[in-house]
Coordinates of N, CA and C in Angstrom, one line a residue:
M1 N 215.4 163.6 136.9 CA 214.6 165.0 137.9 C 213.6 164.9 136.9
A2 N 213.0 165.1 138.2 CA 211.7 165.6 137.3 C 211.4 166.8 136.3
L3 N 210.5 166.7 135.8 CA 210.3 168.2 134.9 C 209.5 169.2 135.6
T4 N 209.4 170.9 135.6 CA 208.2 172.0 136.0 C 206.9 171.6 135.5
K5 N 206.6 172.2 135.6 CA 204.9 172.3 135.5 C 205.2 173.2 134.0
D6 N 206.2 174.3 133.6 CA 206.3 175.1 132.9 C 207.5 174.1 131.9
E7 N 207.8 172.9 132.3 CA 209.0 173.1 131.9 C 208.2 170.9 130.6
I8 N 207.0 171.2 131.0 CA 206.7 169.8 130.0 C 205.6 170.6 129.5
K9 N 205.0 171.9 129.9 CA 204.2 172.9 129.1 C 204.9 172.9 126.9
I10 N 205.4 172.8 127.6 CA 207.0 173.7 125.7 C 207.1 171.7 125.7
S11 N 207.6 171.2 126.1 CA 207.7 169.9 125.9 C 207.3 169.1 125.4
Y12 N 205.8 168.6 125.3 CA 205.3 168.0 125.3 C 203.7 168.6 124.9
P13 N 203.8 167.4 123.7 CA 202.7 167.9 122.5 C 201.4 167.7 122.9
L14 N 200.5 169.0 122.8 CA 199.0 169.0 123.1 C 198.3 167.6 122.9
P15 N 197.0 167.6 124.1 CA 196.7 166.8 122.6 C 195.1 167.2 121.3
V16 N 195.4 166.3 120.4 CA 194.8 166.2 119.5 C 193.0 167.1 120.0
Y17 N 191.9 166.5 121.0 CA 190.7 166.2 121.6 C 189.7 167.9 121.4
N18 N 191.3 168.7 122.5 CA 190.9 170.0 122.5 C 190.7 171.5 121.4
Y19 N 189.9 171.8 120.9 CA 189.8 172.4 119.5 C 189.1 172.9 119.5
K20 N 188.8 174.0 118.7 CA 187.7 174.9 117.7 C 188.0 174.9 116.8
V21 N 186.2 175.6 116.0 CA 186.9 175.2 114.4 C 185.3 177.3 115.1
E22 N 186.3 177.7 113.6 CA 185.4 179.4 112.9 C 185.4 178.7 112.2
I23 N 184.3 179.2 111.4 CA 183.7 179.5 110.3 C 183.6 181.3 110.3
A24 N 184.0 181.1 109.5 CA 183.9 183.0 109.2 C 183.1 184.0 110.1
G25 N 183.8 183.7 111.3 CA 182.9 184.1 112.9 C 183.1 183.2 113.9
V26 N 181.5 182.5 113.1 CA 181.1 181.3 114.6 C 182.1 180.5 115.1
A27 N 181.4 179.9 115.7 CA 182.0 179.1 116.5 C 181.1 177.9 116.6
I28 N 182.0 176.5 115.9 CA 181.1 175.6 115.9 C 181.2 174.2 116.0
A29 N 180.4 173.4 116.9 CA 181.5 172.7 118.0 C 181.4 171.1 116.0
F30 N 182.6 170.4 116.5 CA 182.4 169.5 115.2 C 184.0 168.2 115.9
T31 N 183.6 166.8 115.2 CA 183.6 165.5 115.6 C 185.3 165.0 116.2
E32 N 185.0 166.3 114.3 CA 186.6 165.3 113.7 C 186.9 167.0 112.1
V33 N 188.2 166.9 112.8 CA 188.6 167.4 111.5 C 189.5 167.2 110.9
S34 N 189.7 167.2 109.6 CA 190.8 166.2 108.9 C 191.6 167.5 107.3
G35 N 192.9 167.2 106.4 CA 193.0 167.2 105.8 C 193.8 168.5 105.4
L36 N 194.4 168.7 106.6 CA 194.6 169.9 107.0 C 195.9 170.4 106.9
T37 N 196.6 170.5 105.2 CA 197.8 170.4 104.5 C 197.9 171.3 104.0
I38 N 199.5 171.0 103.4 CA 200.3 172.3 102.9 C 200.6 171.7 102.1
E39 N 201.2 171.4 101.0 CA 201.5 171.2 99.9 C 201.7 171.6 98.8
Y40 N 203.0 171.2 97.5 CA 203.2 171.7 96.6 C 203.4 170.9 95.1
D41 N 202.2 171.6 94.6 CA 203.4 170.5 93.3 C 205.1 171.0 93.2
T42 N 205.9 169.1 91.8 CA 207.1 170.1 91.6 C 207.1 169.1 90.2
T43 N 208.3 170.8 90.0 CA 208.7 170.5 89.2 C 209.9 169.9 88.1
T44 N 210.7 169.6 87.0 CA 211.1 169.3 86.3 C 212.3 168.8 85.8
Y45 N 212.9 170.4 86.3 CA 214.3 170.9 84.9 C 215.5 169.6 84.2
I46 N 215.0 169.6 83.4 CA 216.6 168.4 82.9 C 217.3 169.3 81.8
E47 N 218.9 170.1 82.8 CA 219.5 170.4 81.8 C 220.3 170.1 80.7
S48 N 220.5 170.9 79.5 CA 221.0 170.0 78.9 C 222.5 169.6 78.6
Q49 N 222.9 168.7 78.2 CA 224.4 168.4 77.7 C 225.4 169.4 78.1
T50 N 225.3 170.2 76.6 CA 226.2 172.1 76.9 C 226.1 172.6 77.9
A51 N 224.7 173.0 77.7 CA 224.4 174.1 79.1 C 225.2 173.4 81.0
S52 N 224.7 172.4 80.8 CA 226.0 171.8 82.0 C 227.6 171.2 82.2
G53 N 227.9 170.9 80.5 CA 228.8 170.3 80.4 C 229.0 168.9 81.6
I54 N 227.7 168.4 82.1 CA 228.4 166.9 82.1 C 227.5 165.8 81.3
A55 N 228.5 164.7 81.4 CA 228.0 163.8 80.1 C 227.2 163.0 80.9
G56 N 225.6 162.7 80.2 CA 223.9 162.4 80.7 C 222.6 164.8 81.5
A57 N 222.6 164.9 80.8 CA 221.6 165.4 81.7 C 221.4 165.2 83.1
R58 N 220.7 166.4 83.5 CA 221.2 166.8 84.7 C 219.8 166.9 85.1
R59 N 219.4 166.5 86.3 CA 217.5 166.6 86.5 C 217.6 168.0 88.3
L60 N 216.9 168.4 88.4 CA 216.4 168.8 88.8 C 215.2 169.4 89.7
Y61 N 214.8 169.8 90.3 CA 213.7 168.9 91.6 C 213.1 170.4 91.8
M62 N 212.0 171.4 91.4 CA 211.8 172.5 92.6 C 210.3 172.4 93.2
P63 N 209.9 173.1 93.7 CA 209.1 173.5 94.1 C 208.4 173.9 93.4
A64 N 206.3 173.9 92.2 CA 205.9 174.5 92.0 C 204.9 175.1 92.3
Q65 N 203.5 175.3 92.1 CA 202.2 175.8 92.2 C 201.7 175.1 93.5
P66 N 201.1 175.5 95.1 CA 201.1 175.5 96.7 C 199.0 174.2 95.5
K67 N 199.5 172.6 95.8 CA 197.7 172.1 95.4 C 196.5 172.9 96.8
P68 N 195.7 173.2 95.9 CA 194.7 173.0 96.9 C 194.3 172.1 97.8
V69 N 193.9 172.7 98.9 CA 193.4 172.1 99.7 C 191.7 172.1 100.5
N70 N 192.1 170.7 101.2 CA 189.8 169.8 100.9 C 190.8 168.9 102.0
I71 N 190.0 169.7 103.0 CA 189.3 169.3 104.3 C 188.1 168.9 104.9
T72 N 188.2 168.2 105.8 CA 187.0 167.4 106.3 C 186.8 167.8 107.4
L73 N 185.1 168.3 107.8 CA 185.0 168.3 108.8 C 183.9 167.7 108.8
K74 N 183.3 166.9 110.3 CA 182.6 166.8 111.1 C 181.6 167.0 112.6
K75 N 180.7 167.0 111.8 CA 180.3 166.5 114.1 C 178.7 166.1 113.8
G76 N 177.8 165.3 114.9 CA 176.5 165.6 115.2 C 176.0 166.2 114.4
V77 N 175.4 165.8 114.1 CA 173.2 166.6 113.6 C 172.6 167.7 114.4
V78 N 172.5 168.4 114.7 CA 172.1 169.9 115.7 C 171.3 170.5 114.6
L79 N 170.6 170.5 115.0 CA 168.6 171.2 114.3 C 169.1 172.5 114.1
T80 N 170.5 173.9 115.2 CA 170.4 174.5 115.6 C 171.0 175.0 113.8
T81 N 172.5 174.8 114.5 CA 173.3 174.9 113.2 C 173.8 174.1 112.0
S82 N 173.5 172.0 112.0 CA 173.4 171.9 110.9 C 172.9 171.9 109.3
V83 N 171.4 172.6 109.7 CA 170.8 173.7 108.5 C 171.1 174.8 108.2
A84 N 170.6 175.6 109.2 CA 171.4 177.6 109.2 C 172.9 177.3 109.1
T85 N 173.3 176.7 109.4 CA 175.2 176.9 108.8 C 175.5 175.9 108.4
L86 N 175.3 174.5 107.8 CA 176.3 173.8 106.8 C 175.3 173.8 106.0
Y87 N 173.5 173.6 106.0 CA 173.5 172.9 104.5 C 173.2 175.1 103.6
K88 N 173.1 175.5 104.8 CA 172.4 177.1 103.7 C 173.8 177.2 102.9
W89 N 175.2 177.1 103.7 CA 175.7 177.5 103.2 C 176.3 176.7 101.5
I90 N 175.6 175.3 101.2 CA 176.3 174.4 100.3 C 175.0 174.3 99.1
S91 N 173.9 175.6 99.7 CA 172.9 175.4 99.3 C 173.3 176.7 98.4
A92 N 173.6 178.0 98.1 CA 173.3 178.9 97.9 C 174.3 178.8 96.4
I93 N 175.5 177.0 96.6 CA 175.7 176.7 95.0 C 175.5 176.4 94.2
T94 N 174.1 175.9 94.7 CA 172.8 175.8 93.8 C 172.5 177.1 93.0
I95 N 171.7 178.5 93.4 CA 172.0 179.1 93.0 C 174.0 180.2 92.3
N96 N 174.5 179.1 91.2 CA 176.1 179.8 91.2 C 176.3 181.6 92.2
Q97 N 175.8 180.6 93.7 CA 176.9 182.2 94.1 C 177.3 180.7 94.8
V98 N 179.0 181.4 95.3 CA 179.4 180.2 95.9 C 180.1 181.1 97.1
E99 N 179.8 181.4 98.6 CA 180.3 182.1 98.8 C 181.5 181.3 99.9
K100 N 183.2 181.9 99.3 CA 183.8 181.5 100.6 C 184.3 182.0 101.7
K101 N 184.4 181.6 102.3 CA 184.5 181.9 103.5 C 186.1 181.6 104.6
D102 N 187.0 182.3 105.5 CA 188.0 181.3 106.2 C 187.4 180.5 106.9
I103 N 188.3 179.4 107.6 CA 187.5 179.1 108.4 C 189.4 178.6 109.5
Y104 N 189.0 179.3 111.2 CA 190.1 178.8 111.2 C 189.5 177.4 112.2
V105 N 191.2 176.5 112.4 CA 191.0 175.5 113.5 C 192.3 175.9 114.2
R106 N 191.4 175.8 115.6 CA 192.8 176.1 116.9 C 192.7 175.0 117.5
L107 N 194.2 175.0 118.0 CA 194.1 173.1 118.8 C 194.1 174.5 120.1
C108 N 193.9 174.2 121.3 CA 193.7 174.6 122.3 C 194.6 174.8 124.1
D109 N 195.4 174.4 125.4 CA 195.8 174.2 126.2 C 194.7 174.1 126.8
E110 N 195.3 173.1 128.7 CA 193.8 172.8 129.3 C 193.3 173.9 129.0
K111 N 193.5 174.9 129.6 CA 192.5 176.8 129.7 C 190.8 177.0 128.8
G112 N 191.5 175.9 127.8 CA 190.5 176.7 126.6 C 191.2 178.4 125.8
N113 N 193.0 177.8 125.6 CA 193.1 178.7 125.0 C 193.9 178.7 123.7
A114 N 193.6 179.4 122.1 CA 193.7 178.4 121.1 C 195.5 178.9 121.9
V115 N 196.4 177.7 121.1 CA 197.9 177.8 121.4 C 198.3 178.0 120.1
I116 N 198.1 177.3 119.4 CA 198.2 177.7 117.7 C 196.5 177.3 116.3
S117 N 197.1 177.8 115.3 CA 196.0 178.1 114.9 C 196.1 177.4 113.3
W118 N 195.3 177.3 112.6 CA 195.0 176.7 111.4 C 194.5 178.1 110.3
K119 N 195.1 179.0 109.4 CA 193.4 179.7 108.6 C 193.3 178.5 107.5
V120 N 192.4 178.4 107.7 CA 192.2 177.4 105.6 C 191.2 178.6 105.5
I121 N 192.2 179.5 104.2 CA 191.7 180.7 103.2 C 190.8 180.6 102.0
N122 N 189.9 180.8 101.8 CA 188.9 181.0 100.5 C 188.3 179.8 101.1
A123 N 187.7 178.9 101.4 CA 187.5 177.6 101.7 C 185.4 178.0 100.9
F124 N 185.2 176.8 100.8 CA 183.8 176.4 100.1 C 183.6 174.9 100.0
P125 N 181.9 174.7 100.8 CA 181.7 173.8 100.1 C 182.1 172.4 99.1
T126 N 182.0 171.5 99.1 CA 181.9 171.2 97.7 C 181.8 169.9 97.9
K127 N 180.5 169.1 99.3 CA 179.5 167.7 99.4 C 179.8 168.2 101.1
L128 N 178.1 167.9 100.7 CA 177.4 167.4 102.5 C 176.7 166.3 102.5
D129 N 177.6 165.5 103.5 CA 177.2 163.5 103.2 C 175.9 164.1 104.5
A130 N 175.3 162.9 104.1 CA 174.4 163.0 105.4 C 174.8 161.4 106.1
P131 N 174.0 161.9 107.5 CA 174.6 160.4 108.4 C 173.9 158.7 108.3
S132 N 174.5 158.0 108.0 CA 174.0 156.7 107.6 C 173.4 156.4 108.7
F133 N 172.3 156.1 108.1 CA 170.7 155.6 108.9 C 171.3 154.2 109.4
D134 N 170.9 153.6 110.7 CA 170.7 152.1 111.0 C 169.4 152.0 112.1
A135 N 168.9 151.2 112.3 CA 167.3 151.1 112.9 C 167.9 150.5 114.1
K136 N 169.5 150.0 113.7 CA 169.9 148.6 115.1 C 170.7 149.5 116.2
S137 N 171.1 150.8 115.3 CA 171.8 151.5 116.1 C 172.3 152.4 117.1
N138 N 172.9 152.9 117.8 CA 171.7 154.5 119.4 C 173.5 154.9 119.2
D139 N 173.9 155.3 117.5 CA 175.0 156.2 117.8 C 174.2 157.5 117.5
A140 N 175.1 158.3 117.0 CA 174.8 160.2 116.8 C 174.8 159.9 115.4
A141 N 173.6 160.2 115.1 CA 174.1 161.4 113.8 C 174.7 161.8 113.7
I142 N 176.1 161.8 112.1 CA 177.4 162.7 112.3 C 176.9 163.0 110.8
E143 N 177.1 164.4 110.6 CA 177.5 164.5 108.7 C 178.4 164.9 108.3
S144 N 178.7 165.2 107.5 CA 179.9 165.4 107.0 C 180.0 166.5 106.2
M145 N 180.5 167.3 106.0 CA 181.6 168.1 104.4 C 182.4 168.2 104.9
S146 N 182.4 168.1 103.4 CA 184.1 168.1 102.2 C 184.3 170.1 101.8
L147 N 185.4 170.2 102.0 CA 185.3 172.1 101.6 C 186.9 171.3 101.0
M148 N 186.7 172.5 99.7 CA 188.3 172.8 99.3 C 188.8 174.9 99.5
A149 N 189.9 174.8 99.9 CA 190.5 175.8 99.6 C 192.0 176.3 98.8
D150 N 191.7 178.1 99.5 CA 193.0 178.1 98.1 C 194.3 177.9 98.8
G151 N 195.0 177.9 100.5 CA 196.1 177.2 101.4 C 195.2 177.0 102.8
V152 N 197.0 176.8 103.4 CA 196.3 177.1 105.4 C 197.4 177.8 105.3
V153 N 197.4 178.4 106.9 CA 197.8 178.9 106.2 C 198.4 179.2 108.7
I154 N 199.6 179.3 109.2 CA 199.2 178.4 110.6 C 199.8 178.8 111.1
E155 N 199.2 179.8 112.1 CA 199.8 180.7 112.6 C 199.8 179.9 114.4
E156 N 200.8 181.2 115.6 CA 200.6 180.4 117.2 C 199.8 182.0 117.5
A157 N 199.2 181.6 118.4 CA 198.8 182.9 119.6 C 200.1 183.5 119.8

């Protein structure tokens, strides 16, 4: 039996190519986003023999502190956004002012409406890579920015 259009929408995974990135409310086109990870350190607790009554110590593993988020954003070099947005943001760190920004990565449906959003909280740049230059290539110049953040929250639209 064939699935209806509505059943397909809720049953099939969304494609990864249809997404939007917003840095502090400003939409910027990126070719690749990676590192949207929620991860925790773990702590090991070891019970003593007398406390547990078990011959030999018992180990308990528990989640601990959240790990910092390290994301990478890649995009083509565009004069109006590359220098004005990314370079100015990272260059502000050199004068000991860190401007932390929230970043949204929104996965969209076929109409361009956000379906799921990953909110990256309090992100700041740690690295800006210039494109690789090659006189024998006609590829677009791609720059890469690495960011560290406090965490990631997933929100449904």
